[in-house]
Coordinates of N, CA and C in Angstrom, one line a residue:
M1 N -6.5 27.3 4.3 CA -7.6 27.5 5.2 C -8.8 26.7 4.6
Y2 N -9.5 26.1 5.5 CA -10.7 25.3 5.1 C -12.0 26.0 5.7
L3 N -12.9 26.2 4.8 CA -14.2 26.8 5.2 C -15.3 25.9 4.8
R4 N -16.2 25.6 5.7 CA -17.3 24.7 5.4 C -18.3 25.5 4.5
P5 N -19.0 24.7 3.7 CA -19.9 25.3 2.7 C -21.0 26.2 3.4
N6 N -21.4 26.0 4.6 CA -22.4 26.8 5.3 C -21.8 28.2 5.8
G7 N -20.5 28.4 5.5 CA -19.9 29.7 6.0 C -19.3 29.6 7.3
D8 N -18.8 28.4 7.7 CA -18.1 28.3 9.0 C -17.0 29.3 9.1
D9 N -17.0 30.1 10.1 CA -15.9 31.1 10.2 C -15.1 30.9 11.5
H10 N -14.8 29.6 11.8 CA -14.1 29.2 12.9 C -12.7 30.0 13.0
E11 N -12.0 30.0 11.9 CA -10.7 30.6 11.9 C -10.7 32.1 12.3
K12 N -11.8 32.8 11.9 CA -11.9 34.2 12.2 C -12.0 34.5 13.7
Y13 N -12.7 33.6 14.4 CA -12.9 33.8 15.8 C -12.1 32.8 16.7
C14 N -11.3 32.0 16.2 CA -10.6 31.0 16.9 C -9.6 31.7 17.9
G15 N -9.7 31.3 19.2 CA -8.8 31.8 20.2 C -7.3 31.5 20.0
F16 N -7.0 30.6 19.1 CA -5.6 30.2 18.8 C -5.1 30.9 17.5
R17 N -5.8 31.8 17.0 CA -5.3 32.6 15.8 C -4.3 33.6 16.3
I18 N -3.3 33.9 15.5 CA -2.2 34.8 15.8 C -2.7 36.2 15.7
I19 N -2.4 37.0 16.8 CA -2.7 38.4 16.8 C -1.5 39.1 17.4
D20 N -1.5 40.4 17.4 CA -0.4 41.2 17.9 C -0.8 42.1 19.1
C21 N 0.2 42.4 19.9 CA 0.0 43.4 21.0 C 0.1 44.8 20.4
K22 N -0.8 45.7 20.7 CA -0.7 47.0 20.1 C 0.4 47.9 20.8
W23 N 0.9 47.4 21.9 CA 1.9 48.2 22.6 C 3.4 47.7 22.4
C24 N 3.5 46.5 21.8 CA 4.9 46.0 21.6 C 4.9 45.1 20.4
E25 N 6.1 44.4 20.2 CA 6.3 43.5 19.1 C 5.7 42.1 19.3
W26 N 5.1 41.8 20.4 CA 4.6 40.5 20.7 C 3.6 40.0 19.8
E27 N 3.7 38.8 19.4 CA 2.6 38.1 18.6 C 2.4 36.8 19.3
G28 N 1.1 36.4 19.4 CA 0.7 35.2 20.0 C -0.7 34.9 19.8
C29 N -1.2 33.9 20.5 CA -2.6 33.5 20.4 C -3.5 34.5 21.0
A30 N -4.7 34.7 20.5 CA -5.7 35.6 21.0 C -6.0 35.3 22.5
V31 N -6.1 34.0 22.8 CA -6.4 33.6 24.2 C -5.3 34.0 25.2
D32 N -4.1 34.3 24.7 CA -3.0 34.7 25.6 C -2.8 36.2 25.7
L33 N -3.6 37.0 25.0 CA -3.3 38.5 24.9 C -3.5 39.1 26.3
L34 N -4.6 38.8 27.0 CA -4.8 39.4 28.3 C -3.6 39.0 29.3
K35 N -3.2 37.8 29.3 CA -2.1 37.4 30.1 C -0.8 38.2 29.7
H36 N -0.6 38.3 28.4 CA 0.6 39.0 28.0 C 0.6 40.5 28.4
V37 N -0.5 41.1 28.3 CA -0.6 42.5 28.7 C -0.4 42.7 30.2
K38 N -1.0 41.8 31.0 CA -0.8 41.9 32.4 C 0.6 41.7 32.8
E39 N 1.3 40.7 32.2 CA 2.6 40.3 32.6 C 3.7 41.2 32.0
Q40 N 3.6 41.6 30.8 CA 4.6 42.4 30.1 C 4.4 43.9 30.2
H41 N 3.3 44.3 30.6 CA 3.0 45.7 30.7 C 2.3 46.0 32.1
P42 N 3.0 45.6 33.2 CA 2.3 45.6 34.5 C 2.1 47.0 35.0
D43 N 2.8 48.0 34.5 CA 2.6 49.4 34.9 C 1.4 50.1 34.2
D44 N 0.9 49.4 33.2 CA -0.2 50.0 32.4 C -1.5 49.4 32.9
R45 N -2.6 50.2 32.9 CA -3.9 49.7 33.4 C -4.7 49.1 32.3
I46 N -5.3 48.0 32.7 CA -6.4 47.4 31.8 C -7.7 47.7 32.4
F47 N -8.5 48.4 31.7 CA -9.8 48.8 32.2 C -10.8 47.6 32.2
T48 N -11.4 47.4 33.3 CA -12.2 46.2 33.5 C -13.7 46.4 33.8
A49 N -14.1 47.6 34.1 CA -15.5 47.9 34.5 C -16.3 48.2 33.2
E50 N -17.6 48.0 33.3 CA -18.4 48.3 32.2 C -18.4 49.8 31.9
T51 N -18.3 50.7 32.9 CA -18.2 52.1 32.8 C -16.9 52.5 33.4
E52 N -16.1 53.3 32.6 CA -14.8 53.7 33.1 C -14.6 55.2 32.7
T53 N -13.8 55.9 33.6 CA -13.3 57.2 33.2 C -11.9 57.1 32.8
V54 N -11.6 57.5 31.6 CA -10.2 57.4 31.1 C -9.6 58.8 30.9
C55 N -8.4 58.9 31.4 CA -7.7 60.2 31.3 C -6.4 60.0 30.4
L56 N -6.3 60.8 29.4 CA -5.1 60.8 28.5 C -4.3 62.1 28.9
P57 N -3.2 61.9 29.7 CA -2.5 63.1 30.1 C -1.6 63.7 29.0
G58 N -1.5 65.0 29.2 CA -0.6 65.8 28.2 C -1.1 65.8 26.8
F59 N -2.4 65.8 26.6 CA -3.0 65.7 25.3 C -2.8 67.1 24.6
D60 N -2.3 67.1 23.4 CA -2.1 68.3 22.6 C -2.8 68.2 21.3
I61 N -3.9 69.0 21.1 CA -4.7 69.0 19.9 C -3.9 69.4 18.7
S62 N -2.8 70.1 18.8 CA -2.0 70.6 17.7 C -1.0 69.6 17.2
K63 N -1.0 68.4 17.8 CA -0.1 67.3 17.3 C -0.8 66.1 16.9
N64 N -0.4 65.4 15.9 CA -0.9 64.1 15.5 C -0.6 63.1 16.6
T65 N -1.6 62.4 17.0 CA -1.4 61.4 18.1 C -2.2 60.1 17.7
H66 N -1.7 59.0 18.3 CA -2.3 57.7 18.1 C -2.0 56.8 19.2
W67 N -2.9 56.3 19.9 CA -2.7 55.4 21.1 C -3.7 54.4 21.2
F68 N -3.4 53.4 22.0 CA -4.3 52.3 22.3 C -4.5 52.1 23.8
T69 N -5.7 51.8 24.2 CA -6.1 51.6 25.6 C -6.8 50.2 25.7
P70 N -6.3 49.3 26.6 CA -6.9 48.0 26.7 C -8.1 47.9 27.6
F71 N -9.1 47.2 27.2 CA -10.3 46.9 28.0 C -10.5 45.4 28.1
Y72 N -10.9 44.9 29.2 CA -11.4 43.5 29.3 C -12.7 43.6 30.1
V73 N -13.8 43.5 29.3 CA -15.1 43.7 29.9 C -16.0 42.5 29.4
H74 N -16.8 42.0 30.3 CA -17.7 40.9 30.0 C -16.9 39.7 29.2
D75 N -15.8 39.4 29.8 CA -14.9 38.3 29.2 C -14.6 38.5 27.7
Q76 N -14.4 39.8 27.4 CA -14.1 40.1 26.0 C -13.0 41.2 26.1
F77 N -11.9 40.9 25.3 CA -10.8 41.9 25.2 C -11.0 42.9 24.1
F78 N -10.8 44.1 24.4 CA -10.9 45.2 23.4 C -9.7 46.1 23.4
W79 N -9.3 46.6 22.3 CA -8.3 47.7 22.2 C -9.1 48.9 21.8
E80 N -9.1 49.9 22.6 CA -9.7 51.2 22.2 C -8.6 52.0 21.5
E81 N -8.8 52.4 20.3 CA -7.8 53.1 19.5 C -8.3 54.6 19.4
T82 N -7.4 55.5 19.7 CA -7.7 56.9 19.5 C -6.7 57.5 18.5
F83 N -7.3 58.2 17.6 CA -6.5 58.8 16.5 C -6.8 60.2 16.3
C84 N -5.8 61.1 16.4 CA -6.0 62.5 16.2 C -5.1 62.9 15.0
D85 N -5.7 63.4 13.9 CA -5.0 63.8 12.7 C -5.3 65.3 12.5
V86 N -4.3 66.1 12.8 CA -4.4 67.6 12.7 C -4.7 68.1 11.3
I87 N -4.0 67.6 10.3 CA -4.2 68.0 9.0 C -5.6 67.7 8.5
S88 N -6.1 66.5 8.7 CA -7.4 66.1 8.2 C -8.5 66.6 9.2
K89 N -8.1 67.1 10.4 CA -9.1 67.5 11.4 C -10.0 66.4 11.8
L90 N -9.4 65.2 12.1 CA -10.2 64.1 12.5 C -9.8 63.7 13.9
F91 N -10.8 63.4 14.7 CA -10.6 62.8 16.1 C -11.5 61.6 16.1
V92 N -10.9 60.4 16.0 CA -11.6 59.2 15.9 C -11.3 58.2 17.0
K93 N -12.3 57.6 17.6 CA -12.1 56.5 18.6 C -12.7 55.3 18.0
T94 N -11.9 54.2 18.0 CA -12.3 52.9 17.4 C -12.1 51.8 18.4
L95 N -13.1 50.9 18.5 CA -13.0 49.8 19.5 C -12.8 48.5 18.7
H96 N -11.7 47.9 18.9 CA -11.3 46.7 18.2 C -11.5 45.5 19.2
S97 N -12.3 44.5 18.8 CA -12.5 43.4 19.6 C -11.5 42.3 19.3
V98 N -11.1 41.6 20.3 CA -10.1 40.5 20.1 C -10.9 39.2 20.6
P99 N -11.8 38.7 19.8 CA -12.6 37.6 20.3 C -11.8 36.3 20.4
I100 N -12.2 35.4 21.4 CA -11.5 34.1 21.5 C -12.5 33.0 21.1
N101 N -13.7 33.4 20.7 CA -14.7 32.5 20.2 C -15.8 33.4 19.5
K102 N -16.6 32.8 18.7 CA -17.7 33.6 18.0 C -18.6 34.2 19.0
P103 N -18.8 35.5 19.0 CA -19.7 36.1 20.0 C -21.1 35.7 19.8
K104 N -21.8 35.5 20.9 CA -23.2 35.2 20.9 C -24.1 36.4 21.3
D105 N -23.4 37.3 21.9 CA -24.1 38.5 22.5 C -23.9 39.7 21.7
T106 N -24.7 40.7 22.0 CA -24.5 42.0 21.3 C -23.9 43.0 22.2
F107 N -22.9 43.7 21.8 CA -22.2 44.7 22.6 C -22.5 46.1 22.0
F108 N -22.6 47.0 23.0 CA -22.7 48.5 22.7 C -21.6 49.2 23.3
W109 N -21.2 50.3 22.6 CA -20.1 51.2 23.1 C -20.6 52.6 23.1
K110 N -20.4 53.3 24.2 CA -20.8 54.7 24.4 C -19.7 55.5 24.9
I111 N -19.5 56.6 24.3 CA -18.5 57.6 24.7 C -19.2 58.8 25.2
V112 N -18.8 59.4 26.3 CA -19.3 60.6 26.9 C -18.2 61.6 27.2
L113 N -18.3 62.7 26.6 CA -17.3 63.8 26.8 C -18.1 65.0 27.4
N114 N -17.6 65.5 28.5 CA -18.2 66.6 29.2 C -17.3 67.7 29.4
S115 N -17.8 68.9 29.3 CA -17.1 70.1 29.7 C -18.1 71.1 30.2
T116 N -17.6 72.3 30.7 CA -18.6 73.3 31.1 C -19.4 73.9 29.9
Q117 N -18.8 73.8 28.7 CA -19.4 74.4 27.5 C -20.3 73.4 26.8
T118 N -19.9 72.2 26.7 CA -20.6 71.2 25.8 C -20.6 69.8 26.4
E119 N -21.4 69.0 25.8 CA -21.4 67.5 26.1 C -21.6 66.8 24.8
F120 N -20.8 65.8 24.6 CA -20.8 64.9 23.4 C -21.1 63.5 23.9
V121 N -22.1 62.9 23.3 CA -22.5 61.5 23.6 C -22.7 60.8 22.3
S122 N -22.1 59.6 22.2 CA -22.3 58.8 21.0 C -22.4 57.4 21.4
K123 N -23.3 56.6 20.9 CA -23.4 55.2 21.3 C -23.7 54.4 20.0
I124 N -22.9 53.3 19.9 CA -23.0 52.5 18.7 C -23.2 51.0 19.1
K125 N -23.8 50.2 18.2 CA -23.8 48.8 18.3 C -22.5 48.3 17.7
L126 N -21.7 47.5 18.4 CA -20.4 47.1 17.9 C -20.5 45.9 17.0
N127 N -19.7 46.0 15.9 CA -19.5 44.9 15.0 C -18.3 44.2 15.6
L128 N -18.4 43.0 16.1 CA -17.3 42.2 16.7 C -16.5 41.4 15.7
D129 N -16.8 41.5 14.4 CA -16.1 40.8 13.4 C -14.7 41.4 13.3
P130 N -13.6 40.6 13.7 CA -12.3 41.1 13.7 C -11.8 41.6 12.3
D131 N -12.4 41.1 11.2 CA -12.0 41.5 9.9 C -12.7 42.7 9.3
V132 N -13.6 43.3 10.0 CA -14.4 44.4 9.5 C -13.5 45.6 9.2
D133 N -13.8 46.4 8.3 CA -13.0 47.6 7.9 C -12.9 48.5 9.1
L134 N -11.7 49.1 9.3 CA -11.4 49.9 10.5 C -12.3 51.2 10.5
D135 N -12.7 51.6 9.3 CA -13.5 52.9 9.2 C -15.0 52.6 9.3
D136 N -15.3 51.4 9.7 CA -16.7 51.0 9.7 C -17.4 51.7 10.9
D137 N -18.6 52.2 10.6 CA -19.4 52.9 11.6 C -19.8 52.0 12.8
E138 N -19.6 50.7 12.7 CA -20.0 49.8 13.8 C -18.8 49.6 14.7
K139 N -17.7 50.3 14.5 CA -16.5 50.2 15.3 C -16.0 51.6 15.7
S140 N -16.4 52.6 15.1 CA -15.7 53.9 15.3 C -16.7 55.0 15.6
I141 N -16.2 55.9 16.5 CA -17.0 57.1 16.8 C -16.1 58.3 16.5
Y142 N -16.7 59.2 15.7 CA -16.1 60.5 15.3 C -16.5 61.6 16.2
V143 N -15.5 62.3 16.8 CA -15.8 63.4 17.7 C -15.6 64.7 16.8
P144 N -16.6 65.6 16.8 CA -16.5 66.8 16.1 C -15.2 67.6 16.5
W145 N -14.4 67.8 15.4 CA -13.0 68.4 15.7 C -13.1 69.7 16.5
K146 N -14.0 70.6 16.2 CA -14.0 71.9 16.8 C -14.4 71.8 18.3
T147 N -15.0 70.7 18.7 CA -15.3 70.5 20.1 C -14.2 69.9 21.0
V148 N -13.2 69.3 20.3 CA -12.2 68.5 21.1 C -11.5 69.4 22.1
P149 N -11.1 70.7 21.8 CA -10.4 71.5 22.8 C -11.3 71.7 24.1
N150 N -12.6 71.6 24.0 CA -13.4 71.8 25.1 C -13.2 70.7 26.2
Y151 N -12.7 69.6 25.8 CA -12.6 68.4 26.7 C -11.2 68.3 27.2
I152 N -10.4 69.2 27.0 CA -9.0 69.2 27.5 C -9.0 70.2 28.7
N153 N -8.6 69.6 29.9 CA -8.6 70.5 31.1 C -7.4 71.4 31.2
K154 N -7.3 72.2 32.2 CA -6.2 73.1 32.3 C -4.9 72.5 32.5
K155 N -4.8 71.2 33.0 CA -3.6 70.5 33.1 C -3.2 69.8 31.8
G156 N -4.0 69.9 30.8 CA -3.7 69.3 29.5 C -4.2 67.9 29.4
N157 N -5.1 67.4 30.2 CA -5.6 66.1 30.2 C -6.9 66.0 29.5
F158 N -7.0 65.0 28.6 CA -8.2 64.7 27.9 C -8.9 63.6 28.7
T159 N -10.1 63.9 29.3 CA -10.8 62.9 30.1 C -12.2 62.6 29.5
Y160 N -12.6 61.4 29.5 CA -13.8 61.0 28.9 C -14.3 59.7 29.6
N161 N -15.6 59.4 29.5 CA -16.2 58.2 30.0 C -16.5 57.3 28.8
T162 N -16.2 56.0 29.1 CA -16.5 55.0 28.1 C -17.3 53.9 28.7
H163 N -18.3 53.4 28.0 CA -19.2 52.4 28.5 C -19.3 51.3 27.5
I164 N -18.9 50.1 27.9 CA -19.0 48.9 27.0 C -20.1 48.0 27.7
T165 N -21.2 47.9 27.1 CA -22.3 47.1 27.6 C -22.6 45.9 26.7
K166 N -23.2 44.9 27.4 CA -23.5 43.6 26.7 C -25.0 43.3 26.9
M167 N -25.6 43.0 25.7 CA -27.0 42.5 25.8 C -27.0 41.1 25.4
C168 N -27.3 40.2 26.4 CA -27.3 38.8 26.2 C -28.3 38.3 25.2
S169 N -27.9 37.3 24.5 CA -28.8 36.7 23.5 C -29.7 35.8 24.3
K170 N -30.9 35.6 23.9 CA -31.9 34.8 24.6 C -31.6 33.3 24.2
S171 N -31.6 32.5 25.1 CA -31.4 31.0 24.8 C -32.6 30.4 24.2
L172 N -32.4 29.6 23.3 CA -33.6 28.9 22.6 C -34.0 27.6 23.3
T173 N -33.4 27.3 24.5 CA -33.7 26.1 25.2 C -34.9 26.2 26.0

């Protein structure tokens, strides 16, 4: 790997770096991930709006679970990872960016959970560095464990709203 003295991080954000699909064994270039997911997982939805309602059917708070949901918003691919650990009593949502070039804009991610008893809202400024630690507060939202059952409806579905917004950088021209 060659790095320029000024800290050139081309390889970190290069669209031709090798990444993997979170749903299967596929490995390929970052620029090909969206096409791969559309073609190889046609029955699964890729969320494309800035604000989306997501439903996770058959959610059981008493079981360890781990899943990924794809988003393609503002020309940026994201994997939203949800992790439920019963023993540690952790419910964590993490947004992983899959950049195809160095981001020039700032992204924000907001999760909204509603029930008749409570509302949970958390918004963070995203760190789009693909190498940042997974437990970084600029990628993850921790939902208070005791409130999670409030957001599971009678059918066993966990439903929430996710918002991925972009604040454009001002041009210096």
